[in-house]
Tab-separated table of C-alpha atoms in Angstrom:
chain	number	residue	atom	x	y	z
A	280	MET	CA	72.526	-65.317	18.694
A	281	ASP	CA	73.755	-67.226	21.748
A	282	LYS	CA	70.324	-67.078	23.360
A	283	LYS	CA	68.688	-68.182	20.120
A	284	ASN	CA	71.097	-71.129	19.767
A	285	ARG	CA	70.462	-72.127	23.366
A	286	LYS	CA	66.714	-72.120	22.779
A	287	ILE	CA	67.084	-74.292	19.672
A	288	SER	CA	69.385	-76.650	21.587
A	289	ASP	CA	66.897	-76.881	24.463
A	290	ILE	CA	64.062	-77.638	22.014
A	291	ASN	CA	66.118	-80.372	20.354
A	292	GLN	CA	67.025	-81.913	23.713
A	293	ASN	CA	63.385	-81.865	24.810
A	294	ASP	CA	62.389	-83.521	21.525
A	295	CYS	CA	64.970	-86.265	22.104
A	296	VAL	CA	63.723	-86.846	25.656
A	297	ASN	CA	60.115	-86.993	24.454
A	298	ASP	CA	61.061	-89.369	21.609
A	299	LYS	CA	62.853	-91.715	24.018
A	300	GLY	CA	59.924	-91.607	26.431
A	301	ALA	CA	57.424	-92.372	23.667
A	302	LYS	CA	59.588	-95.207	22.355
A	303	LYS	CA	59.970	-96.727	25.847
A	304	THR	CA	56.226	-96.512	26.507
A	305	GLY	CA	55.476	-98.109	23.122
A	306	ASN	CA	57.967	-100.898	23.837
A	307	ILE	CA	56.376	-101.687	27.193
A	308	ARG	CA	52.905	-101.806	25.651
A	309	ARG	CA	54.093	-104.076	22.857
A	310	LYS	CA	55.802	-106.434	25.304
A	311	CYS	CA	52.597	-106.629	27.342
A	312	ILE	CA	50.606	-107.503	24.222
A	313	GLN	CA	53.208	-110.115	23.231
A	314	LEU	CA	53.075	-111.693	26.699
A	315	LEU	CA	49.269	-111.644	26.770
A	316	SER	CA	49.161	-113.298	23.333
A	317	ALA	CA	51.523	-116.051	24.499
A	318	LEU	CA	49.300	-116.694	27.526
A	319	ILE	CA	46.120	-116.772	25.428
A	320	TYR	CA	47.687	-119.145	22.873
A	321	ASN	CA	48.740	-121.471	25.719
A	322	ALA	CA	45.814	-121.129	28.110
A	323	ASN	CA	45.660	-124.883	28.788
A	324	LEU	CA	48.106	-124.598	31.683
A	325	LYS	CA	47.192	-127.980	33.161
A	326	GLY	CA	48.623	-129.577	30.034
A	327	PHE	CA	52.131	-128.699	31.196
A	328	ALA	CA	51.578	-130.499	34.495
A	329	GLU	CA	49.949	-133.527	32.874
A	330	GLY	CA	52.269	-133.698	29.864
A	331	SER	CA	49.280	-133.964	27.533
A	332	ILE	CA	48.152	-132.173	24.366
A	333	TYR	CA	44.838	-130.314	24.353
A	334	GLN	CA	42.439	-131.876	21.816
A	335	GLY	CA	39.428	-129.585	22.190
A	336	LYS	CA	37.475	-127.710	19.521
A	337	GLY	CA	39.916	-124.811	19.652
A	338	LYS	CA	42.440	-126.912	17.755
A	339	GLY	CA	40.248	-126.493	14.693
A	340	VAL	CA	41.216	-122.805	14.621
A	341	CYS	CA	44.652	-121.376	13.833
A	342	ALA	CA	46.441	-118.956	16.140
A	343	PRO	CA	47.830	-116.003	14.166
A	344	GLY	CA	51.447	-116.439	15.286
A	345	LEU	CA	53.912	-119.315	15.414
A	346	ASN	CA	52.796	-121.561	18.286
A	347	CYS	CA	53.212	-125.326	18.147
A	348	TYR	CA	50.109	-127.538	18.012
A	349	SER	CA	51.937	-130.041	20.243
A	350	CYS	CA	52.652	-127.549	23.009
A	351	PRO	CA	50.866	-128.903	26.124
A	352	GLY	CA	49.329	-125.479	26.708
A	353	ALA	CA	48.276	-124.734	23.125
A	354	VAL	CA	44.527	-124.220	22.682
A	355	ALA	CA	44.711	-123.561	18.921
A	356	ALA	CA	46.581	-124.921	15.919
A	357	CYS	CA	49.672	-123.451	14.274
A	358	PRO	CA	48.979	-121.943	10.826
A	359	LEU	CA	52.204	-123.388	9.394
A	360	GLY	CA	51.544	-126.906	10.653
A	361	SER	CA	47.963	-126.752	9.395
A	362	LEU	CA	49.102	-125.491	5.992
A	363	GLN	CA	51.583	-128.346	5.588
A	364	ASN	CA	49.022	-130.972	6.559
A	365	SER	CA	46.505	-129.446	4.149
A	366	LEU	CA	48.993	-129.493	1.282
A	367	SER	CA	49.772	-133.146	2.040
A	368	ALA	CA	46.070	-133.935	1.503
A	369	LEU	CA	46.068	-132.591	-2.064
A	370	PRO	CA	44.549	-133.302	-4.528
A	371	GLN	CA	41.858	-135.184	-2.543
A	372	LYS	CA	41.102	-132.167	-0.347
A	373	LEU	CA	41.524	-128.515	-1.238
A	374	PRO	CA	42.648	-126.250	1.660
A	375	PHE	CA	40.070	-123.511	1.104
A	376	TYR	CA	39.418	-123.022	4.821
A	377	LEU	CA	43.061	-122.633	5.776
A	378	MET	CA	43.941	-120.461	2.809
A	379	GLY	CA	40.999	-118.246	3.712
A	380	ILE	CA	42.272	-117.858	7.284
A	381	LEU	CA	45.789	-116.945	6.115
A	382	LEU	CA	44.352	-114.528	3.575
A	383	LEU	CA	42.223	-112.777	6.211
A	384	LEU	CA	45.108	-112.596	8.700
A	385	GLY	CA	47.426	-111.234	6.029
A	386	LEU	CA	44.972	-108.664	4.671
A	387	PHE	CA	43.941	-107.345	8.069
A	388	LEU	CA	47.115	-107.635	10.174
A	389	GLY	CA	50.062	-108.647	7.978
A	390	ARG	CA	53.326	-108.576	9.901
A	391	ILE	CA	51.739	-106.867	12.898
A	392	ILE	CA	51.324	-110.516	13.894
A	393	CYS	CA	55.130	-110.869	13.903
A	394	GLY	CA	55.653	-107.709	15.944
A	395	PHE	CA	52.830	-108.092	18.467
A	396	LEU	CA	51.268	-111.569	18.409
A	397	CYS	CA	54.081	-114.125	18.081
A	398	PRO	CA	55.345	-115.827	21.276
A	399	PHE	CA	58.585	-116.975	19.667
A	400	GLY	CA	59.280	-113.404	18.580
A	401	LEU	CA	59.006	-112.326	22.223
A	402	ILE	CA	61.452	-115.046	23.296
A	403	GLN	CA	64.011	-113.855	20.745
A	404	GLU	CA	63.671	-110.224	21.793
A	405	LEU	CA	64.219	-111.123	25.459
A	406	LEU	CA	67.292	-113.190	24.553
A	407	HIS	CA	68.690	-110.248	22.585
A	408	LYS	CA	68.753	-108.197	25.798
A	409	ILE	CA	71.515	-110.439	27.170
A	410	PRO	CA	74.630	-108.210	27.339
A	411	VAL	CA	76.871	-109.848	24.737
A	412	PRO	CA	78.447	-108.320	21.584
A	413	LYS	CA	75.832	-107.712	18.884
A	414	ILE	CA	75.945	-108.070	15.108
A	415	ARG	CA	74.193	-105.145	13.497
A	416	LYS	CA	72.295	-105.366	10.248
A	417	ASN	CA	74.317	-104.930	7.094
A	418	ARG	CA	74.323	-105.801	3.410
A	419	ILE	CA	74.906	-109.494	4.178
A	420	THR	CA	72.006	-109.776	6.652
A	421	ARG	CA	69.749	-108.120	4.085
A	422	ILE	CA	70.685	-110.825	1.557
A	423	LEU	CA	70.280	-113.616	4.132
A	424	SER	CA	66.764	-112.383	4.942
A	425	ARG	CA	65.650	-113.974	1.663
A	426	ILE	CA	66.363	-117.484	3.003
A	427	LYS	CA	62.950	-117.609	4.687
A	428	TYR	CA	61.259	-117.519	1.275
A	429	ILE	CA	63.316	-120.541	0.179
A	430	ILE	CA	62.333	-122.376	3.381
A	431	LEU	CA	58.686	-121.504	2.730
A	432	LEU	CA	58.863	-122.917	-0.791
A	433	VAL	CA	60.874	-126.064	-0.001
A	434	PHE	CA	59.872	-127.162	3.522
A	435	VAL	CA	56.339	-125.768	3.816
A	436	VAL	CA	55.104	-126.285	0.248
A	437	MET	CA	57.206	-128.706	-1.808
A	438	ILE	CA	58.004	-131.422	0.757
A	439	PRO	CA	54.387	-131.797	2.012
A	440	LEU	CA	53.095	-131.789	-1.575
A	441	TRP	CA	55.654	-134.404	-2.642
A	442	ALA	CA	54.869	-136.663	0.322
A	443	GLY	CA	51.119	-136.375	-0.136
A	444	ILE	CA	51.094	-136.986	-3.891
A	445	THR	CA	53.815	-139.658	-4.182
A	446	LYS	CA	53.685	-141.372	-0.787
A	447	GLY	CA	50.118	-140.763	0.336
A	448	TYR	CA	50.999	-139.551	3.827
A	449	SER	CA	51.516	-136.242	5.626
A	450	LEU	CA	55.074	-134.952	5.955
A	451	PRO	CA	55.241	-131.443	7.466
A	452	GLY	CA	58.819	-130.733	6.439
A	453	PHE	CA	59.294	-127.501	8.361
A	454	CYS	CA	57.750	-128.824	11.583
A	455	LYS	CA	59.702	-132.074	11.390
A	456	TYR	CA	63.166	-130.794	10.517
A	457	ILE	CA	63.455	-127.115	11.496
A	458	CYS	CA	60.767	-125.478	13.662
A	459	PRO	CA	62.435	-124.314	16.911
A	460	ALA	CA	59.109	-123.306	18.439
A	461	GLY	CA	57.912	-126.909	18.146
A	462	THR	CA	60.977	-128.190	19.997
A	463	LEU	CA	60.885	-125.528	22.706
A	464	GLU	CA	57.111	-125.433	23.275
A	465	GLY	CA	56.161	-128.999	22.397
A	466	GLY	CA	59.045	-131.451	22.321
A	467	ILE	CA	60.912	-130.472	25.489
A	468	PRO	CA	57.852	-130.090	27.808
A	469	LEU	CA	56.374	-133.392	26.612
A	470	LEU	CA	59.653	-135.253	27.076
A	471	LEU	CA	60.125	-133.800	30.565
A	472	ALA	CA	56.632	-134.916	31.585
A	473	ASN	CA	56.617	-138.353	29.910
A	474	GLU	CA	59.275	-140.939	30.675
A	475	ASN	CA	58.017	-143.195	27.874
A	476	LEU	CA	58.576	-140.448	25.295
A	477	ARG	CA	62.119	-139.870	26.599
A	478	SER	CA	62.951	-143.498	26.013
A	479	ILE	CA	61.968	-143.360	22.332
A	480	ALA	CA	63.352	-139.915	21.474
A	481	GLY	CA	65.980	-140.504	18.811
A	482	GLY	CA	68.257	-138.795	16.353
A	483	LEU	CA	65.564	-136.559	14.893
A	484	PHE	CA	64.841	-134.951	18.253
A	485	GLN	CA	68.562	-134.519	18.860
A	486	TRP	CA	68.844	-132.725	15.516
A	487	LYS	CA	65.871	-130.473	16.334
A	488	PHE	CA	67.353	-129.738	19.758
A	489	LEU	CA	70.651	-128.656	18.172
A	490	VAL	CA	68.745	-126.433	15.720
A	491	LEU	CA	66.895	-124.850	18.644
A	492	LEU	CA	70.111	-124.213	20.588
A	493	ALA	CA	71.756	-122.658	17.526
A	494	ILE	CA	68.791	-120.333	16.913
A	495	LEU	CA	68.527	-119.298	20.569
A	496	ALA	CA	72.282	-118.623	20.733
A	497	ALA	CA	72.175	-116.635	17.488
A	498	SER	CA	69.248	-114.598	18.828
A	499	THR	CA	71.418	-113.223	21.628
A	500	VAL	CA	73.745	-111.525	19.125
A	501	ILE	CA	71.421	-110.972	16.127
A	502	PHE	CA	68.049	-109.321	16.682
A	503	ARG	CA	65.198	-111.741	15.903
A	504	PHE	CA	67.512	-114.152	14.100
A	505	PHE	CA	64.796	-116.703	13.314
A	506	CYS	CA	62.211	-114.109	12.219
A	507	ARG	CA	64.617	-112.345	9.879
A	508	PHE	CA	66.243	-115.312	8.183
A	509	LEU	CA	64.253	-118.523	8.690
A	510	CYS	CA	60.570	-118.020	9.527
A	511	PRO	CA	58.256	-119.039	6.649
A	512	LEU	CA	55.200	-117.637	8.448
A	513	GLY	CA	56.809	-114.213	8.399
A	514	ALA	CA	57.523	-114.778	4.705
A	515	ILE	CA	53.805	-115.409	4.103
A	516	TYR	CA	52.684	-112.314	6.006
A	517	SER	CA	55.343	-110.187	4.272
A	518	LEU	CA	53.483	-110.749	0.992
A	519	PHE	CA	50.738	-108.485	2.362
A	520	ALA	CA	53.070	-105.555	3.113
A	521	GLY	CA	51.527	-102.295	2.011
A	522	ILE	CA	48.008	-103.681	1.544
A	523	SER	CA	47.129	-104.846	5.062
A	524	VAL	CA	44.398	-102.827	6.773
A	525	PHE	CA	46.405	-102.252	9.947
A	526	GLY	CA	50.064	-101.338	10.263
A	527	ILE	CA	52.325	-98.337	9.841
A	528	GLN	CA	52.360	-95.961	6.905
A	529	VAL	CA	54.671	-93.246	5.580
A	530	ASP	CA	53.347	-89.893	4.396
A	531	GLU	CA	55.512	-89.221	1.354
A	532	HIS	CA	54.576	-85.532	1.412
A	533	LYS	CA	56.149	-85.107	4.861
A	534	CYS	CA	59.068	-87.536	4.446
A	535	ASN	CA	62.434	-85.970	3.580
A	536	HIS	CA	64.119	-89.375	3.083
A	537	CYS	CA	66.663	-88.801	5.852
A	538	GLN	CA	66.675	-92.578	6.548
A	539	ALA	CA	66.668	-92.047	10.335
A	540	CYS	CA	63.861	-94.608	10.626
A	541	VAL	CA	65.797	-97.202	8.614
A	542	ARG	CA	69.008	-96.661	10.614
A	543	GLN	CA	67.339	-97.133	14.001
A	544	CYS	CA	65.363	-100.214	12.916
A	545	LYS	CA	66.936	-103.558	13.820
A	546	MET	CA	65.198	-105.384	10.976
A	547	ASP	CA	66.473	-105.454	7.379
A	548	ILE	CA	63.985	-102.916	6.077
A	549	ARG	CA	64.473	-100.590	3.137
A	550	LYS	CA	61.614	-98.406	4.379
A	551	PRO	CA	58.981	-98.639	7.133
A	552	GLY	CA	56.096	-100.908	6.194
A	553	ASP	CA	57.926	-103.053	3.635
A	554	GLY	CA	58.081	-106.856	3.657
A	555	GLU	CA	60.842	-107.017	6.282
A	556	CYS	CA	59.049	-104.621	8.650
A	557	ILE	CA	57.432	-106.341	11.660
A	558	GLN	CA	55.211	-103.299	12.249
A	559	CYS	CA	56.471	-102.733	15.795
A	560	GLY	CA	56.025	-98.974	15.442
A	561	GLU	CA	59.348	-98.033	17.074
A	562	CYS	CA	60.315	-95.945	14.047
A	563	ILE	CA	57.413	-93.542	14.620
A	564	SER	CA	59.224	-91.681	17.407
A	565	SER	CA	62.446	-91.479	15.355
A	566	CYS	CA	60.793	-89.392	12.613
A	567	HIS	CA	61.068	-85.680	13.401
A	568	LYS	CA	58.912	-84.867	10.388
A	569	GLN	CA	56.068	-86.970	11.828
A	570	ALA	CA	55.799	-88.719	8.481
A	571	ILE	CA	55.286	-92.194	10.008
A	572	SER	CA	52.002	-93.111	11.669
A	573	TRP	CA	49.623	-95.985	12.307
A	574	LYS	CA	47.108	-96.658	9.584
A	575	LYS	CA	43.524	-95.787	10.393
A	576	LEU	CA	40.405	-97.370	8.998
A	577	LYS	CA	39.393	-93.912	7.824
A	578	ASN	CA	42.466	-93.811	5.593
A	579	GLN	CA	41.474	-97.125	4.051
A	580	LYS	CA	37.970	-95.841	3.285
A	581	GLU	CA	39.374	-92.673	1.724
A	582	LYS	CA	41.602	-94.727	-0.559
A	583	LYS	CA	38.651	-96.803	-1.731
A	584	ASN	CA	36.631	-93.697	-2.499
């Protein structure tokens, strides 16, 4: 019996070592993809030196993740900023093009964009590595995760619509009053490079700067604070949970509902692949039943048939 128990113990230890190794390797790969995405989004490096905004043809296309249009390095537009400007143009112009882009991104990638292709997500994850006391997810954080849907409705949809219809001008409420990525990537670099802009920066920039500092500070103690509670782009992509072509999936026939995947996840998920899941794939190695895996195109074809 002792020999048998030792063998089982050795197998379990080896499984744990393999799981940790797989998780570490997956984390490194994801960080590399996140960094590469940030560099591609902001390929106009000379813009940082010149303190200018790129105005080329690329700005007619939206980057998948949150990346400010006004960032000196940005070579594409931000989907949230574009959506707000499009809504401000209603009813004269209908945003078919932009809605089509968001629909395609949501259907194909969903919140994989949050986990792999968002520069501001990477910044928050790096800040969370700072060795300070952490606040783990709980019932309250799960409730607070719904705030991002309110922000989406009020600041991204209602305020731009109200300004466009009643005032006749564009008012991107989220970009103007909240977006920390805009302040960090656009506002601060432009002010540092342009003395004239520094002289006219007023109370609104000071407010945005305080919002940025609060979010960055909160991100050191709460994993992906902005993504979980405030990001309306994540709220949009969460609507495609379960139907996006790519992402993670759970095999219900193998799953024994032990909740190990939910416990190890830092997001406020109820199960892998739901609306709060950023599709990072870290839960795959935590499942000893191998019930969690990446979706394959073959699976999608089988479902259609």
